[in-house]
Structures are given as structure tokens and as C-alpha cells.
CSV table of C-alpha atoms in Angstrom, one decimal:
chain,number,residue,atom,x,y,z
A,1,MET,CA,-0.3,117.9,151.5
A,2,THR,CA,0.9,119.1,147.8
A,3,GLY,CA,0.2,121.9,145.8
A,4,LYS,CA,2.1,125.5,143.8
A,5,LEU,CA,3.4,128.3,146.7
A,6,SER,CA,3.6,130.5,143.4
A,7,ALA,CA,1.8,130.8,140.5
A,8,ASP,CA,3.4,130.0,137.1
A,9,ARG,CA,4.6,133.2,135.6
A,10,ALA,CA,6.4,133.7,132.2
A,11,ALA,CA,9.4,133.4,131.5
A,12,SER,CA,11.1,136.7,131.8
A,13,ASN,CA,12.8,137.8,128.4
A,14,ARG,CA,15.2,140.4,131.0
A,15,PRO,CA,19.3,138.8,131.7
A,16,ALA,CA,19.8,137.4,134.8
A,17,ARG,CA,22.9,139.4,135.0
A,18,THR,CA,23.8,143.0,133.5
A,19,ASP,CA,27.6,142.7,134.2
A,20,ALA,CA,28.6,139.2,132.3
A,21,GLY,CA,31.0,139.8,130.4
A,22,GLY,CA,32.3,142.5,132.1
A,23,SER,CA,34.4,143.7,134.3
A,24,SER,CA,32.2,144.5,137.9
A,25,GLY,CA,33.1,145.4,142.0
A,26,ALA,CA,32.2,141.5,142.4
A,27,ILE,CA,35.5,140.4,140.6
A,28,ALA,CA,37.8,142.9,140.2
A,29,TRP,CA,39.5,142.1,142.9
A,30,PHE,CA,41.8,140.2,141.1
A,31,GLU,CA,42.8,141.8,139.1
A,32,PRO,CA,46.1,142.0,141.3
A,33,ILE,CA,46.4,138.4,141.0
A,34,ALA,CA,46.0,138.5,137.8
A,35,CYS,CA,48.6,141.2,137.1
A,36,GLU,CA,51.1,139.2,139.3
A,37,LEU,CA,50.0,135.9,137.7
A,38,ARG,CA,51.7,138.1,133.9
A,39,ASP,CA,54.4,138.6,136.1
A,40,ILE,CA,55.7,135.6,136.6
A,41,PHE,CA,54.7,133.3,133.9
A,42,THR,CA,55.0,135.5,130.6
A,43,SER,CA,54.7,132.8,128.4
A,44,LYS,CA,51.7,130.4,128.5
A,45,VAL,CA,49.8,131.8,131.6
A,46,ALA,CA,46.1,130.8,131.4
A,47,ALA,CA,48.1,127.2,131.4
A,48,GLU,CA,50.3,127.6,134.3
A,49,THR,CA,47.6,129.0,136.3
A,50,ALA,CA,45.1,126.2,135.1
A,51,PHE,CA,47.6,123.6,135.9
A,52,ARG,CA,48.3,125.1,140.0
A,53,ALA,CA,44.3,125.9,139.7
A,54,ALA,CA,43.1,121.6,138.7
A,55,VAL,CA,40.7,123.8,135.7
A,56,ASP,CA,40.3,123.8,131.9
A,57,ILE,CA,42.6,126.5,130.2
A,58,SER,CA,39.1,128.6,129.4
A,59,THR,CA,38.2,129.1,132.5
A,60,ALA,CA,41.9,130.5,133.6
A,61,GLU,CA,41.4,132.7,130.2
A,62,ARG,CA,38.6,133.9,131.6
A,63,TRP,CA,40.4,134.4,134.9
A,64,LEU,CA,42.9,136.6,133.5
A,65,ALA,CA,40.5,138.8,131.3
A,66,ALA,CA,38.2,140.0,133.5
A,67,LYS,CA,34.9,137.7,133.0
A,68,THR,CA,35.2,135.7,135.8
A,69,ALA,CA,37.2,134.6,139.0
A,70,PRO,CA,38.1,131.9,140.4
A,71,GLN,CA,36.3,130.8,144.2
A,72,GLY,CA,36.1,128.7,146.3
A,73,GLU,CA,38.3,125.3,146.3
A,74,ALA,CA,40.0,127.1,142.8
A,75,LEU,CA,41.7,129.9,144.4
A,76,ALA,CA,42.1,127.8,147.2
A,77,ARG,CA,44.8,126.1,145.2
A,78,LEU,CA,46.5,128.7,143.8
A,79,LEU,CA,47.4,130.8,147.0
A,80,CYS,CA,48.2,127.1,148.6
A,81,SER,CA,51.0,126.7,145.1
A,82,ASP,CA,54.3,127.4,144.6
A,83,ILE,CA,54.0,130.2,143.2
A,84,GLY,CA,51.2,131.3,146.9
A,85,ASP,CA,52.8,133.9,149.0
A,86,ARG,CA,53.8,136.0,146.4
A,87,LEU,CA,49.7,135.0,145.0
A,88,HIS,CA,48.6,136.7,148.8
A,89,ALA,CA,51.2,139.5,148.5
A,90,ALA,CA,49.4,140.7,145.9
A,91,LEU,CA,45.1,140.2,146.8
A,92,ILE,CA,45.8,142.1,149.9
A,93,GLU,CA,47.7,144.5,148.3
A,94,ASN,CA,45.8,147.3,149.1
A,95,VAL,CA,43.8,146.7,152.6
A,96,GLN,CA,44.3,148.4,154.7
A,97,THR,CA,43.8,147.5,158.0
A,98,PRO,CA,46.4,146.3,160.6
A,99,TRP,CA,46.4,142.5,160.1
A,100,ALA,CA,47.2,143.1,156.2
A,101,GLN,CA,49.8,145.9,156.8
A,102,ALA,CA,51.3,143.6,160.0
A,103,ARG,CA,52.2,141.1,157.8
A,104,ARG,CA,53.3,143.4,154.5
A,105,ALA,CA,55.7,144.2,156.9
A,106,GLU,CA,56.4,140.5,157.6
A,107,LEU,CA,57.1,139.7,154.2
A,108,ALA,CA,59.2,142.9,154.4
A,109,ARG,CA,61.1,141.8,156.6
A,110,ALA,CA,62.0,139.0,155.1
A,111,ARG,CA,63.0,139.8,152.2
A,112,LEU,CA,65.8,141.9,153.1
A,113,LEU,CA,67.1,139.0,155.7
A,114,ARG,CA,66.9,136.9,152.3
A,115,GLU,CA,69.3,140.1,150.6
A,116,ARG,CA,71.4,140.5,153.7
A,117,GLU,CA,71.9,136.6,153.1
A,118,GLU,CA,72.9,136.3,150.0
A,119,ILE,CA,75.0,139.7,149.8
A,120,GLU,CA,77.1,137.9,152.9
A,121,ARG,CA,77.5,134.9,151.1
A,122,ARG,CA,78.4,137.2,147.6
A,123,LEU,CA,81.2,137.7,150.1
A,124,ALA,CA,81.9,135.6,152.2
A,125,ALA,CA,82.9,133.6,148.5
A,126,LEU,CA,85.2,136.9,147.2
A,127,GLY,CA,87.3,136.6,150.6
A,128,SER,CA,87.9,138.2,154.2
A,129,PRO,CA,89.8,141.5,153.5
């Protein structure tokens, strides 16, 4: 028993998406990450991003131009890469939930501890009074 489920229709002349090529709310979440990528890599940002996400450079260029955003596996690769800690911090930068605030505090504490260790190392190198 096979049959058509719907009547034949003429193709629509309207585009399926009206936001194609422009920045929409659906991809605006990636902007802080794109800014962080530009800060990390002062040259060849798209190539460095593409390498870490295992995508074509043209795909990374579209991400950086806010035309599309990474999804699924590509986003996971970015967050698990050598710069993932900075990208994760950028991703949750404007999140105002308790877990995000706790994570930001944890990151700030870790940064301050690293700075203190560096200062102690430099003081030790100068010698004890």
C-alpha cells in the first residue's frame, strides 16, 4: 500500500532562509569565540582555526565572518584543542548562571595562582635578602 502522502506542489520562489549570509541570533553565540581566535592568532586566523577544527579554511573563514558557526564535531575539536581553555572562557563570558560564575571564579583563581608562582620564582632567582 504505497501512495503519495501529499499533493504535488509547485516549487516555491521564496528562499528557505532569509538570514543567509548575515549574522543571526542562531550564530551570534560564536562571536566571542571568533574574537578570542583573532586575539590568539594575529595572522592566518582562518588557517589556524581550520587546522584545530579539522575543516577547510573556507569553512573557518565563514565562521570568522559570522556567516555560519561551527557545530557538533568541529566545535568539540576546537574546545578540546590546545587553545580550548581560552575558547571555553570566551564562550561562557556572558553567561549569568551560577555554574558559569563559579567557573569564571575558578579560572581567575588559577590565573592568580600561576602569577604568584611566577613572582615567587623570579624572587627566588634574585636571591634571598
